[in-house]
XYZ file of C-alpha atoms in Angstrom:
334
model
C 41.214 72.282 -8.609
C 41.934 68.836 -7.258
C 38.568 67.294 -8.158
C 38.197 63.798 -9.543
C 36.186 63.539 -12.756
C 34.943 60.206 -14.105
C 34.095 60.437 -17.793
C 32.107 57.202 -18.186
C 28.982 55.936 -16.456
C 29.955 52.407 -17.469
C 33.184 52.836 -15.516
C 31.227 53.825 -12.409
C 28.990 50.760 -12.718
C 31.935 48.418 -13.328
C 33.791 49.667 -10.259
C 30.620 49.530 -8.150
C 30.249 45.859 -9.113
C 33.715 45.173 -7.770
C 32.905 47.044 -4.548
C 29.747 45.003 -3.984
C 28.578 46.849 -0.867
C 27.309 50.264 0.199
C 26.981 51.760 3.685
C 24.741 54.832 3.814
C 24.712 57.340 6.666
C 22.542 60.386 6.091
C 19.859 62.754 7.277
C 17.206 60.458 5.820
C 14.250 59.132 7.773
C 14.029 55.359 8.429
C 10.942 54.718 6.226
C 12.714 56.377 3.296
C 15.929 54.454 3.959
C 14.083 51.126 4.127
C 12.097 51.661 0.925
C 15.006 53.255 -0.930
C 17.541 50.539 -0.137
C 15.104 47.819 -1.261
C 14.344 49.600 -4.558
C 17.986 50.526 -5.171
C 19.170 46.939 -4.665
C 16.516 45.786 -7.111
C 17.955 48.248 -9.642
C 21.535 47.176 -8.840
C 21.268 43.582 -7.557
C 25.044 43.250 -7.294
C 25.071 45.694 -4.350
C 24.296 44.971 -0.704
C 23.135 48.183 0.981
C 22.838 49.059 4.670
C 21.521 52.492 5.705
C 21.262 54.402 8.967
C 19.567 57.661 9.854
C 21.394 60.439 11.649
C 19.395 63.560 12.526
C 19.766 66.564 14.780
C 22.712 68.719 15.800
C 23.978 66.278 18.435
C 24.165 63.466 15.885
C 25.898 65.764 13.389
C 28.517 66.799 15.924
C 29.093 63.175 16.915
C 29.560 62.195 13.261
C 32.053 65.021 12.725
C 34.084 63.905 15.751
C 34.099 60.350 14.383
C 35.257 61.608 10.989
C 38.064 63.635 12.553
C 39.240 60.673 14.609
C 38.978 58.223 11.698
C 36.296 56.179 13.473
C 33.676 56.589 10.741
C 35.399 54.533 8.063
C 32.544 52.035 7.877
C 30.347 54.585 6.087
C 30.427 55.612 2.429
C 28.088 58.603 2.571
C 27.189 61.358 4.986
C 24.534 64.067 5.139
C 26.421 67.395 5.454
C 23.764 69.600 7.041
C 23.969 73.323 6.477
C 24.758 74.207 10.100
C 27.926 72.086 10.086
C 28.762 71.981 6.378
C 32.154 73.642 6.718
C 33.220 70.978 9.208
C 32.106 68.163 6.911
C 33.854 69.492 3.798
C 37.421 68.329 4.551
C 36.126 64.768 4.918
C 34.248 64.578 1.599
C 35.519 63.006 -1.610
C 36.469 65.811 -4.005
C 34.524 64.326 -6.895
C 33.130 66.756 -9.449
C 29.516 65.598 -9.336
C 28.325 68.897 -10.801
C 30.623 68.619 -13.805
C 29.688 64.984 -14.328
C 25.996 65.893 -14.215
C 26.488 68.744 -16.681
C 28.301 66.369 -19.047
C 25.613 63.690 -18.709
C 27.844 61.137 -16.979
C 25.470 61.179 -14.011
C 21.759 61.770 -14.564
C 21.273 64.344 -11.821
C 19.642 67.749 -12.484
C 22.557 70.196 -11.984
C 20.519 72.629 -9.789
C 20.313 69.848 -7.165
C 24.103 69.977 -6.768
C 26.017 72.435 -4.601
C 27.460 74.844 -7.179
C 30.195 76.006 -4.796
C 31.551 72.697 -3.468
C 30.400 70.601 -6.460
C 30.230 67.335 -4.492
C 27.041 67.623 -2.394
C 23.598 66.739 -3.758
C 20.280 67.751 -2.140
C 17.379 65.518 -3.089
C 14.530 67.404 -1.447
C 13.066 70.896 -1.747
C 11.386 72.539 1.221
C 8.896 75.328 0.686
C 6.749 77.335 3.049
C 2.986 77.739 3.213
C 0.306 79.084 5.519
C -1.664 76.510 7.527
C -5.173 77.371 8.669
C -8.429 76.061 10.113
C -11.004 76.184 7.320
C -13.767 76.683 9.890
C -12.110 79.800 11.293
C -10.702 81.388 8.131
C -13.397 81.891 5.463
C -12.453 80.865 1.931
C -12.632 84.456 0.679
C -10.174 85.605 3.381
C -7.475 82.969 2.812
C -4.298 84.892 1.844
C -2.866 84.367 -1.635
C 0.357 86.327 -1.249
C 2.494 87.258 1.743
C 1.451 90.905 1.652
C -2.147 89.823 2.316
C -1.140 88.961 5.889
C -0.851 92.637 6.815
C -4.491 93.328 6.018
C -6.554 94.795 8.936
C -8.647 91.641 9.385
C -5.515 89.707 10.372
C -4.529 92.029 13.224
C -4.688 90.982 16.855
C -3.884 87.298 17.542
C -5.338 86.150 14.201
C -2.351 84.035 13.249
C 0.715 82.390 14.776
C 4.309 83.161 13.726
C 7.419 81.207 14.646
C 10.015 83.141 16.628
C 12.649 81.339 14.524
C 11.814 83.106 11.222
C 13.724 80.892 8.783
C 10.910 80.758 6.240
C 10.353 84.523 6.307
C 14.082 85.139 5.815
C 13.878 82.944 2.706
C 11.832 85.701 1.042
C 15.026 87.755 0.630
C 16.059 86.209 -2.731
C 12.781 87.412 -4.271
C 12.192 90.617 -2.312
C 15.601 91.805 -1.203
C 16.602 92.311 2.419
C 15.068 95.777 2.862
C 11.555 94.751 1.821
C 11.750 91.541 3.846
C 12.732 93.437 6.999
C 9.932 95.945 6.380
C 7.495 93.031 6.033
C 8.764 91.571 9.328
C 8.051 94.888 11.073
C 4.512 94.817 9.658
C 4.028 91.241 10.854
C 5.076 92.325 14.353
C 2.538 95.166 14.201
C -0.186 92.610 13.425
C 0.278 91.304 16.979
C 0.617 87.615 16.077
C 0.677 84.680 18.471
C 4.375 83.935 18.914
C 5.199 80.218 18.909
C 8.209 77.928 18.525
C 7.762 74.977 16.226
C 4.785 73.838 14.195
C 3.780 70.491 15.730
C 1.942 71.840 18.778
C 0.614 74.745 16.755
C -1.018 72.354 14.266
C -2.851 70.729 17.181
C -4.029 74.170 18.315
C -5.224 75.007 14.790
C -7.151 71.746 14.520
C -8.758 72.275 17.937
C -9.748 75.849 17.014
C -7.471 77.642 19.475
C -5.416 79.295 16.707
C -6.904 80.211 13.309
C -3.727 80.173 11.213
C 0.064 79.862 11.222
C 2.408 81.517 8.741
C 5.715 80.208 7.409
C 5.409 76.441 7.907
C 6.909 73.726 5.740
C 4.606 72.096 3.227
C 5.630 68.539 4.125
C 4.994 69.246 7.830
C 1.450 70.402 7.070
C 0.805 67.336 4.926
C 1.989 65.081 7.738
C -0.357 66.813 10.156
C -3.222 66.543 7.662
C -2.806 62.770 7.556
C -3.490 62.699 11.309
C -6.327 65.260 11.199
C -9.526 63.219 11.275
C -11.650 66.377 11.308
C -10.286 67.586 7.961
C -10.174 71.208 9.123
C -6.434 71.698 8.643
C -5.757 73.256 5.243
C -2.909 75.168 3.637
C -2.344 77.940 1.117
C 0.752 78.419 -1.042
C 1.630 82.125 -0.934
C 3.702 83.931 -3.535
C 6.563 84.353 -3.763
C 7.113 80.804 -2.518
C 10.167 80.511 -0.204
C 12.075 77.428 -1.346
C 15.300 75.821 -0.125
C 17.278 72.606 -0.568
C 17.177 69.738 1.916
C 18.247 66.096 2.382
C 21.915 66.579 1.380
C 24.124 63.591 0.676
C 27.819 63.342 -0.227
C 30.470 60.643 -0.618
C 33.142 60.443 2.067
C 36.817 60.656 1.150
C 37.322 57.531 3.259
C 34.529 55.602 1.479
C 35.289 51.953 0.820
C 32.593 51.842 -1.870
C 32.648 55.312 -3.493
C 31.364 54.285 -6.931
C 28.389 52.448 -5.440
C 27.695 55.670 -3.530
C 27.695 57.663 -6.783
C 25.092 55.296 -8.209
C 22.933 55.868 -5.131
C 23.158 59.644 -5.539
C 22.120 59.314 -9.163
C 19.276 56.947 -8.270
C 17.856 59.280 -5.586
C 17.578 61.974 -8.287
C 15.671 59.622 -10.612
C 11.848 59.590 -10.844
C 11.853 56.275 -8.927
C 13.950 57.649 -6.095
C 11.981 60.892 -5.966
C 8.676 58.994 -5.786
C 9.912 57.128 -2.715
C 10.813 60.437 -1.074
C 7.321 61.722 -1.904
C 5.668 58.559 -0.600
C 7.575 58.235 2.673
C 8.883 61.713 3.573
C 6.036 62.564 2.699
C 5.899 64.862 -0.315
C 9.519 65.900 0.000
C 10.824 65.541 -3.553
C 12.937 68.094 -5.399
C 11.409 70.945 -7.357
C 13.918 70.162 -10.114
C 12.343 66.790 -10.928
C 9.253 67.269 -13.146
C 6.146 65.470 -11.956
C 7.171 65.272 -8.311
C 4.803 66.486 -5.611
C 6.809 69.639 -4.881
C 7.209 70.587 -8.538
C 3.469 70.159 -9.079
C 2.547 72.255 -6.031
C 4.654 75.260 -7.035
C 4.328 74.957 -10.815
C 3.629 78.338 -12.414
C 4.178 80.263 -9.163
C 6.784 82.912 -8.457
C 9.533 81.393 -6.326
C 12.020 82.803 -3.839
C 14.813 80.251 -4.236
C 17.630 80.127 -1.717
C 20.709 79.693 -3.893
C 23.853 77.840 -2.833
C 25.545 81.221 -2.362
C 22.678 82.392 -0.137
C 23.414 79.645 2.395
C 26.495 81.630 3.405
C 24.320 84.517 4.662
C 20.942 82.990 5.562
C 21.758 83.043 9.306
C 22.375 86.788 9.064
C 19.009 87.270 7.361
C 17.278 85.212 10.044
C 18.888 87.358 12.761
C 17.734 90.574 11.091
C 14.145 89.325 10.752
C 14.257 88.149 14.375
C 15.358 91.625 15.425
C 12.606 93.223 13.312
C 10.092 91.052 15.164
C 11.103 92.987 18.272
C 13.083 90.316 20.083
C 16.359 91.227 21.828
C 19.251 90.212 19.533
C 19.833 86.806 17.943
C 20.797 85.259 21.291
C 17.346 83.898 21.985
C 16.826 82.213 18.620
C 19.576 79.595 18.896
């Protein structure tokens, strides 16, 4: 199928030594980049690594334009975000990372690798929780599963819900589309407080203006908890747990140091690399690495995992949940 397959890890290391450098561009936050490059160069002292963060849709579009024009040749890696993945694909090295991982050439858990394109690795797992003020939501009323949110005591401005229902749409793999849409209708009937984004809502929860918010990312809550001096902000992991892949990284076809880039991808999937993601993201490791913060949080729980195939239709699911919430078409959610 036109993919390159390297059969020996020693060959990758030998060629990386000759390359000597690595230039990393990705959707990775600066604290992670700084700590990761230092640790990676300690592991491979023959490499000199420079990294730069690129986040947001504007940055992604700018990177794609640079790739199309040939102006991005200084970089070896890129972070092909889901929204623009199809535009990134023609510019990626067709290296069979999945096959190499399955054969043990690269020590990367195969579920971390895009099973369709085979050359994109996601090093972080995002899962959704409910955030609440422990002074406003008694311990015996804290929901344990998503269906608990439609109980009578949660009706009438008792919780906030994001008008961009990504996390709710991620229940489809476990529930199916019909049940998820029915649940969205029931959430609408609970008369929630409609919000956009979690940052301001966390502040309102801490101040006591809003008791609870549903469908927020675990790592976002943990970040907010670090700033919450009152200690009132808490979270609950509801089952099934909506879980998706994040922090994608791939090697560019134009990479000057492609084998050094492969070593970086392998290193980010290692316990050392995952610990740095947990320490600086924070708590953003992959569920497929045992002992990481995410794996420990969801261990033993029923998951609703967004598969690589599901990424082709997740926007449709989001639109249907948005419509079930009672908003006019998907136009307003962009």
